[in-house]
Amino acid sequence: MSSKQTNLLQGTLDLLILKALGPGELHGLGISRRIEQITRGTFLVKPGSLFPALHRLEEAGWLSSFWGESENNRRAKFYRLTKAGKTQFEVETEQWAKVAMAMTNALKAI
Amino acid sequence: MGKGRHGNDECAESNLRGRIVNPISRIRSVLRNLFRKQRVEKLLDDEVRACVEMIADERIAAGIPPSEARRSAVAEFGPIEQVKQAVRDRRTGLGVELFWQDARFGLRQLWRNPGFAATAILILALGIASSVAIFAFVDAALIKPLPYKDPNRLAILFESIPLGPRFHLSYPDYLDWKRDNKVFSSLEVYNPYGFMMKTADGLRNTDGARVSAGFFRTLGVKPVLGRDFYDGEDRPETPRTALLSYSAWQKRYGKSSNVIGQALVLDGDTYTVIGVLPRDFSFAPAEPADIWAIQKAGDTCRGCHGLFGVARLKDGVTFSAALADITTIAQNLARQYPDSNRDQAAFMLPLAEVVVGDIRPILLVVLGGAGLLLMIASLNIASLLLVRSESRRREMAVRGALGASPRRLVAQFITEGTMLAAIGCTVGVALARQGMQMLALLVPKDMMAGMPFLQGLGLNPRVTAFACVLAIFAAALFALTPILRFRSTDIRDGLAEGGRAVAGVMWRRIGTNLVVIELATAMILLVGAGLLGKSLYRLLHTDIGMQPDHIATVHVFAQQEKYGKAEQQVALVREILRRVESLPGVRSAGVTSKMPIEDGDWTTSFIIVGQPDDGKNKEVAIRSVSAGYMATLKTSLLGGRYFNDDEDSSKPGVVIVNQALAKQYFAGQDPIGKQLAFGWNDKKPMLVVGVINDIQEGQLDAKPRGALYVPFYQNPNNGFVVLARTAQDDRSTLSALTSTIASVDGSMAIFDPIIMNEKIHDAPVTYLHRSSSWLMGGFAGLALLLSVVGLYGVISYSVSQRTREIGVRMALGAQRSSVYRLILFEAGRLIAVGVMVGLIGAIGAASLMRKLLFGVPAWDAMTLSAVAGLLACVALLATFLPAHRAASANPIDALRAE
């Protein structure tokens, strides 16, 4: 699937970011790697999409950020979920489940 | 992020709409993005770079050599600046920020070019100011509805006679019209001629009107204080009552509510004040009016005309059906009462037509002129912007190459155009406010009183909306011009050196078209102004049958109780004339029953004694004048003699007729020696003793009409006008005249002192012609200036673009004269096309304003050719400067250009 393009649905990236940050804070590259890992390599997020999304979610108040040290002692910007972000994650997960169920059923229908 | 794999996440942009967003966090980030920009930028840079470093760290840890690891990390990450831009583009408050950036940049651009900015703003402000100021008048007169209930259903009724359509009704005719019509829900009458009010200081002339009982109900107006007339209040036996206008209540009674029940003595009768009319009430056909008194019923004289009708059409009745109905009634009356009603037809006009009919065409023409001026102004700025955009080609190309999207570049132009339009418009509207007040002050007071709808002229919502629409159009034009200029291909070409030739052609095409339109528009305005100016000249130099210079006049009205008898009136006038004539500097003096240059009212029908009735009503103006009247006006006697001073009731009746009457009723015969009488029963025929030239009794632009003059001492009255021809400056004699007359009897009303030249100068028709020709003249002058400046700009620019070409030509041996020819030929072509297009437009425009012209045809060849010549000369002069510059250029310098 390496060269295949997988379209991210509208809003999917936000949900994946919120999911990736569920266990704890990560920096930008960490989030990218985590998404790659949890989607088993299906979604690759380019920096040109990731950073704008991170900044947008932070402006929306769902993420907060702080500067910290990376594994290699580099100064990096870390993101974590805010309380609003956690609520939003639940809301969006629920919505996603509904959409996914609906889509699966629709496609199964004869 | 594996190499070579690209997850397409273009669609991953989520929109935040419909989600719960913390508004405070939102606002905070907008503010941070806008005001702590440097810090935000620094942090973004740090974050992105750290990410690249970390990718490199991963690679190094995987055993790739550091330099190779760093290179591939950058490759994987992608273009750093674009990622940063993507973040910036998603930021909250981006629109605000971009606008702010563009606006600041635009302002800097304007500021860097103060000459351009000031010129553009000034031109636009002038254009907007003239259009908005004129529109305010148009709005007040033509758009704002009249202050009555359903004003469109109101009509004014007249009786038309052979002299003209807008004459008075008599009271018995009114009653018959009211009774027999099937088309009006109400029909009332008014008489707008004012009163002589008795005051402690004697008689005073007071503005006012008499109206029948249902007048205000017909208009749908209710008093603010007291009551309206009740139905039947006009019966002869009820007490006489009156309403006050709001301003009279304020002025004379200080808004006291005690005014109800106060007594007024008007024309010798006592009236009780019963109410006050609303502040915004006005009835232009009878204005100015302070007192609205009841018109008493009971007048049975069918031949005595002094009333106008005002009627409200029944629902569903059309205007023409109503006119047809009253026409039938008038025809029946003419059959029934041939003595008084022969040739008296019905006529009616919508109320709005009576109120604004005279000024509508002028307002529309002037608005058209202002609009054309605004168009020229806008085109001029557009061409300035074109020239400027030329010098910004490189800037645009560089911005485009650095990644500014076409949208962003277009947004820059829109912002700049909008800013220019907004500033210009704001200044323009401020100027317009001043301008409309000034224009309103220039209207003579008497005329202003007749146009109450002009009160409260100002920036109301409609005028403001109009200004906004103009601003939007201007902004669109200013934004579109450079956008048209920079099409996407141009941006790429702009970086290349050679892009200029293409651009020059492109620019020349737009620029020259603009100039042709400007020249044509200027031509139209100039022709309009020329025709109006010429017709004003014709109007002021029209033959009015007298020499109006050095004539002082004043109206006198003596009390009925003291001067009710003919002998008393004769004695009074003799005494007044004796004292006036002995005033130093007075050459001669006379009296008349009505001034010339007015409305031509006061008419009579007459018969020629000994001539059989031809079935036609002979109606002419009648004036009762003293023996010195005609000498004072310096009329010319065409035959016979003037009146003698001793011709009073003891002498045989005599009459003088004017030329128009003689031509109309005595064609081919000598009227002198014929006898005239006022009716078949008249036992005292009058001998025609003289024929004089036509004194203009009506307005200056009216056609000459038949008039007959009778000796004042044979037909005296207690109201008259005293005229004196003086040797010195006439204005100073007005006060002497007034005080001398007052010394005869201080209780008389002595009013409206005016010198004849001023009366002509201030006559409504003169004023309308003068104001419209001045305004159009001003617009045309500005238009000429702007279009010539525009032409100058186009030619100068074209010359500057062709400097090199001209250098080559001259280096190859071209003569200076051929360089002149080159430039002047190019300009000449533009001018010729502009003048030709303008000529066609001007003839079209002139035929639209034919109604306004006096003594000048719309096709006036002299005006057209003079304007075409003037425009061509001025335009050629404007192109001569750049041509001269080009021809005197040093070929070496020219070749080095670029």
PDB file of N, CA, C and O in Angstrom, chain B residues 534-571:
ATOM      1  N   LYS B 534     -26.486  79.723 -23.196  1.00  0.00           N
ATOM      2  CA  LYS B 534     -27.019  80.531 -24.280  1.00  0.00           C
ATOM      3  C   LYS B 534     -28.501  80.811 -24.049  1.00  0.00           C
ATOM      4  O   LYS B 534     -28.980  81.919 -24.307  1.00  0.00           O
ATOM      5  N   SER B 535     -29.223  79.817 -23.534  1.00  0.00           N
ATOM      6  CA  SER B 535     -30.643  80.082 -23.346  1.00  0.00           C
ATOM      7  C   SER B 535     -30.865  81.026 -22.162  1.00  0.00           C
ATOM      8  O   SER B 535     -31.815  81.809 -22.169  1.00  0.00           O
ATOM      9  N   LEU B 536     -29.959  80.996 -21.166  1.00  0.00           N
ATOM     10  CA  LEU B 536     -30.055  81.992 -20.089  1.00  0.00           C
ATOM     11  C   LEU B 536     -29.831  83.397 -20.663  1.00  0.00           C
ATOM     12  O   LEU B 536     -30.558  84.339 -20.348  1.00  0.00           O
ATOM     13  N   TYR B 537     -28.819  83.505 -21.538  1.00  0.00           N
ATOM     14  CA  TYR B 537     -28.546  84.799 -22.166  1.00  0.00           C
ATOM     15  C   TYR B 537     -29.763  85.281 -22.951  1.00  0.00           C
ATOM     16  O   TYR B 537     -30.194  86.419 -22.820  1.00  0.00           O
ATOM     17  N   ARG B 538     -30.331  84.363 -23.732  1.00  0.00           N
ATOM     18  CA  ARG B 538     -31.521  84.711 -24.521  1.00  0.00           C
ATOM     19  C   ARG B 538     -32.662  85.158 -23.608  1.00  0.00           C
ATOM     20  O   ARG B 538     -33.375  86.103 -23.893  1.00  0.00           O
ATOM     21  N   LEU B 539     -32.794  84.442 -22.482  1.00  0.00           N
ATOM     22  CA  LEU B 539     -33.887  84.736 -21.557  1.00  0.00           C
ATOM     23  C   LEU B 539     -33.715  86.140 -20.971  1.00  0.00           C
ATOM     24  O   LEU B 539     -34.663  86.920 -20.890  1.00  0.00           O
ATOM     25  N   LEU B 540     -32.473  86.436 -20.550  1.00  0.00           N
ATOM     26  CA  LEU B 540     -32.236  87.732 -19.914  1.00  0.00           C
ATOM     27  C   LEU B 540     -32.289  88.861 -20.929  1.00  0.00           C
ATOM     28  O   LEU B 540     -32.506  90.011 -20.568  1.00  0.00           O
ATOM     29  N   HIS B 541     -32.071  88.538 -22.188  1.00  0.00           N
ATOM     30  CA  HIS B 541     -32.103  89.584 -23.197  1.00  0.00           C
ATOM     31  C   HIS B 541     -33.355  89.515 -24.047  1.00  0.00           C
ATOM     32  O   HIS B 541     -33.417  90.086 -25.112  1.00  0.00           O
ATOM     33  N   THR B 542     -34.321  88.765 -23.545  1.00  0.00           N
ATOM     34  CA  THR B 542     -35.566  88.699 -24.291  1.00  0.00           C
ATOM     35  C   THR B 542     -36.274  90.045 -24.186  1.00  0.00           C
ATOM     36  O   THR B 542     -36.088  90.792 -23.223  1.00  0.00           O
ATOM     37  N   ASP B 543     -37.062  90.364 -25.193  1.00  0.00           N
ATOM     38  CA  ASP B 543     -37.752  91.647 -25.202  1.00  0.00           C
ATOM     39  C   ASP B 543     -38.914  91.603 -24.223  1.00  0.00           C
ATOM     40  O   ASP B 543     -39.860  90.846 -24.414  1.00  0.00           O
ATOM     41  N   ILE B 544     -38.815  92.364 -23.132  1.00  0.00           N
ATOM     42  CA  ILE B 544     -39.913  92.360 -22.176  1.00  0.00           C
ATOM     43  C   ILE B 544     -40.743  93.627 -22.308  1.00  0.00           C
ATOM     44  O   ILE B 544     -41.625  93.896 -21.508  1.00  0.00           O
ATOM     45  N   GLY B 545     -40.463  94.409 -23.324  1.00  0.00           N
ATOM     46  CA  GLY B 545     -41.319  95.549 -23.632  1.00  0.00           C
ATOM     47  C   GLY B 545     -41.129  96.729 -22.709  1.00  0.00           C
ATOM     48  O   GLY B 545     -41.984  97.609 -22.650  1.00  0.00           O
ATOM     49  N   MET B 546     -40.035  96.765 -21.957  1.00  0.00           N
ATOM     50  CA  MET B 546     -39.791  97.920 -21.084  1.00  0.00           C
ATOM     51  C   MET B 546     -38.296  97.985 -20.802  1.00  0.00           C
ATOM     52  O   MET B 546     -37.554  97.060 -21.135  1.00  0.00           O
ATOM     53  N   GLN B 547     -37.891  99.086 -20.186  1.00  0.00           N
ATOM     54  CA  GLN B 547     -36.497  99.177 -19.758  1.00  0.00           C
ATOM     55  C   GLN B 547     -36.472  99.001 -18.245  1.00  0.00           C
ATOM     56  O   GLN B 547     -36.848  99.901 -17.500  1.00  0.00           O
ATOM     57  N   PRO B 548     -36.050  97.818 -17.784  1.00  0.00           N
ATOM     58  CA  PRO B 548     -36.232  97.491 -16.369  1.00  0.00           C
ATOM     59  C   PRO B 548     -35.202  98.112 -15.428  1.00  0.00           C
ATOM     60  O   PRO B 548     -35.336  97.980 -14.217  1.00  0.00           O
ATOM     61  N   ASP B 549     -34.198  98.792 -15.977  1.00  0.00           N
ATOM     62  CA  ASP B 549     -33.179  99.338 -15.087  1.00  0.00           C
ATOM     63  C   ASP B 549     -33.721 100.557 -14.340  1.00  0.00           C
ATOM     64  O   ASP B 549     -34.575 101.288 -14.829  1.00  0.00           O
ATOM     65  N   HIS B 550     -33.228 100.781 -13.148  1.00  0.00           N
ATOM     66  CA  HIS B 550     -33.575 101.960 -12.349  1.00  0.00           C
ATOM     67  C   HIS B 550     -35.061 102.089 -12.061  1.00  0.00           C
ATOM     68  O   HIS B 550     -35.605 103.185 -12.092  1.00  0.00           O
ATOM     69  N   ILE B 551     -35.718 100.985 -11.824  1.00  0.00           N
ATOM     70  CA  ILE B 551     -37.130 101.083 -11.453  1.00  0.00           C
ATOM     71  C   ILE B 551     -37.309 100.464 -10.067  1.00  0.00           C
ATOM     72  O   ILE B 551     -36.954  99.304  -9.847  1.00  0.00           O
ATOM     73  N   ALA B 552     -37.833 101.293  -9.153  1.00  0.00           N
ATOM     74  CA  ALA B 552     -38.120 100.801  -7.801  1.00  0.00           C
ATOM     75  C   ALA B 552     -39.620 100.566  -7.689  1.00  0.00           C
ATOM     76  O   ALA B 552     -40.410 101.339  -8.235  1.00  0.00           O
ATOM     77  N   THR B 553     -39.989  99.474  -7.018  1.00  0.00           N
ATOM     78  CA  THR B 553     -41.420  99.170  -6.924  1.00  0.00           C
ATOM     79  C   THR B 553     -41.774  98.780  -5.494  1.00  0.00           C
ATOM     80  O   THR B 553     -40.928  98.271  -4.758  1.00  0.00           O
ATOM     81  N   VAL B 554     -43.032  99.006  -5.118  1.00  0.00           N
ATOM     82  CA  VAL B 554     -43.488  98.535  -3.815  1.00  0.00           C
ATOM     83  C   VAL B 554     -45.005  98.334  -3.883  1.00  0.00           C
ATOM     84  O   VAL B 554     -45.704  99.023  -4.624  1.00  0.00           O
ATOM     85  N   HIS B 555     -45.480  97.323  -3.138  1.00  0.00           N
ATOM     86  CA  HIS B 555     -46.912  97.043  -3.104  1.00  0.00           C
ATOM     87  C   HIS B 555     -47.572  97.831  -1.977  1.00  0.00           C
ATOM     88  O   HIS B 555     -46.973  97.993  -0.912  1.00  0.00           O
ATOM     89  N   VAL B 556     -48.791  98.320  -2.229  1.00  0.00           N
ATOM     90  CA  VAL B 556     -49.521  99.067  -1.201  1.00  0.00           C
ATOM     91  C   VAL B 556     -50.927  98.487  -1.101  1.00  0.00           C
ATOM     92  O   VAL B 556     -51.526  98.133  -2.121  1.00  0.00           O
ATOM     93  N   PHE B 557     -51.403  98.369   0.125  1.00  0.00           N
ATOM     94  CA  PHE B 557     -52.789  97.954   0.303  1.00  0.00           C
ATOM     95  C   PHE B 557     -53.399  98.823   1.397  1.00  0.00           C
ATOM     96  O   PHE B 557     -52.899  98.868   2.515  1.00  0.00           O
ATOM     97  N   ALA B 558     -54.461  99.555   1.033  1.00  0.00           N
ATOM     98  CA  ALA B 558     -55.067 100.484   1.988  1.00  0.00           C
ATOM     99  C   ALA B 558     -56.321  99.852   2.585  1.00  0.00           C
ATOM    100  O   ALA B 558     -56.997  99.058   1.928  1.00  0.00           O
ATOM    101  N   GLN B 559     -56.591 100.242   3.820  1.00  0.00           N
ATOM    102  CA  GLN B 559     -57.735  99.658   4.524  1.00  0.00           C
ATOM    103  C   GLN B 559     -59.050  99.902   3.794  1.00  0.00           C
ATOM    104  O   GLN B 559     -59.330 101.018   3.349  1.00  0.00           O
ATOM    105  N   GLN B 560     -59.866  98.873   3.756  1.00  0.00           N
ATOM    106  CA  GLN B 560     -61.152  98.953   3.081  1.00  0.00           C
ATOM    107  C   GLN B 560     -62.050 100.006   3.737  1.00  0.00           C
ATOM    108  O   GLN B 560     -62.710 100.778   3.051  1.00  0.00           O
ATOM    109  N   GLU B 561     -62.019 100.073   5.087  1.00  0.00           N
ATOM    110  CA  GLU B 561     -62.926 100.992   5.784  1.00  0.00           C
ATOM    111  C   GLU B 561     -62.634 102.455   5.435  1.00  0.00           C
ATOM    112  O   GLU B 561     -63.519 103.281   5.285  1.00  0.00           O
ATOM    113  N   LYS B 562     -61.317 102.766   5.318  1.00  0.00           N
ATOM    114  CA  LYS B 562     -60.955 104.155   5.066  1.00  0.00           C
ATOM    115  C   LYS B 562     -60.959 104.492   3.587  1.00  0.00           C
ATOM    116  O   LYS B 562     -61.181 105.632   3.188  1.00  0.00           O
ATOM    117  N   TYR B 563     -60.665 103.471   2.754  1.00  0.00           N
ATOM    118  CA  TYR B 563     -60.508 103.732   1.319  1.00  0.00           C
ATOM    119  C   TYR B 563     -61.395 102.806   0.498  1.00  0.00           C
ATOM    120  O   TYR B 563     -60.993 102.268  -0.512  1.00  0.00           O
ATOM    121  N   GLY B 564     -62.601 102.609   0.954  1.00  0.00           N
ATOM    122  CA  GLY B 564     -63.506 101.693   0.260  1.00  0.00           C
ATOM    123  C   GLY B 564     -64.128 102.302  -0.989  1.00  0.00           C
ATOM    124  O   GLY B 564     -64.510 101.585  -1.911  1.00  0.00           O
ATOM    125  N   LYS B 565     -64.241 103.629  -1.026  1.00  0.00           N
ATOM    126  CA  LYS B 565     -64.932 104.265  -2.156  1.00  0.00           C
ATOM    127  C   LYS B 565     -63.941 104.661  -3.238  1.00  0.00           C
ATOM    128  O   LYS B 565     -62.775 104.971  -2.960  1.00  0.00           O
ATOM    129  N   ALA B 566     -64.424 104.704  -4.475  1.00  0.00           N
ATOM    130  CA  ALA B 566     -63.563 105.004  -5.619  1.00  0.00           C
ATOM    131  C   ALA B 566     -62.881 106.360  -5.457  1.00  0.00           C
ATOM    132  O   ALA B 566     -61.684 106.493  -5.712  1.00  0.00           O
ATOM    133  N   GLU B 567     -63.655 107.382  -5.022  1.00  0.00           N
ATOM    134  CA  GLU B 567     -63.056 108.735  -4.914  1.00  0.00           C
ATOM    135  C   GLU B 567     -61.912 108.716  -3.910  1.00  0.00           C
ATOM    136  O   GLU B 567     -60.872 109.361  -4.111  1.00  0.00           O
ATOM    137  N   GLN B 568     -62.128 107.964  -2.789  1.00  0.00           N
ATOM    138  CA  GLN B 568     -61.085 107.898  -1.766  1.00  0.00           C
ATOM    139  C   GLN B 568     -59.817 107.259  -2.330  1.00  0.00           C
ATOM    140  O   GLN B 568     -58.696 107.711  -2.084  1.00  0.00           O
ATOM    141  N   GLN B 569     -59.997 106.182  -3.119  1.00  0.00           N
ATOM    142  CA  GLN B 569     -58.854 105.477  -3.695  1.00  0.00           C
ATOM    143  C   GLN B 569     -58.117 106.384  -4.686  1.00  0.00           C
ATOM    144  O   GLN B 569     -56.885 106.455  -4.698  1.00  0.00           O
ATOM    145  N   VAL B 570     -58.905 107.118  -5.512  1.00  0.00           N
ATOM    146  CA  VAL B 570     -58.279 108.018  -6.483  1.00  0.00           C
ATOM    147  C   VAL B 570     -57.478 109.091  -5.757  1.00  0.00           C
ATOM    148  O   VAL B 570     -56.319 109.375  -6.092  1.00  0.00           O
ATOM    149  N   ALA B 571     -58.077 109.662  -4.710  1.00  0.00           N
ATOM    150  CA  ALA B 571     -57.400 110.724  -3.963  1.00  0.00           C
ATOM    151  C   ALA B 571     -56.119 110.194  -3.328  1.00  0.00           C
ATOM    152  O   ALA B 571     -55.072 110.859  -3.348  1.00  0.00           O
TER     153      ALA B 571
END
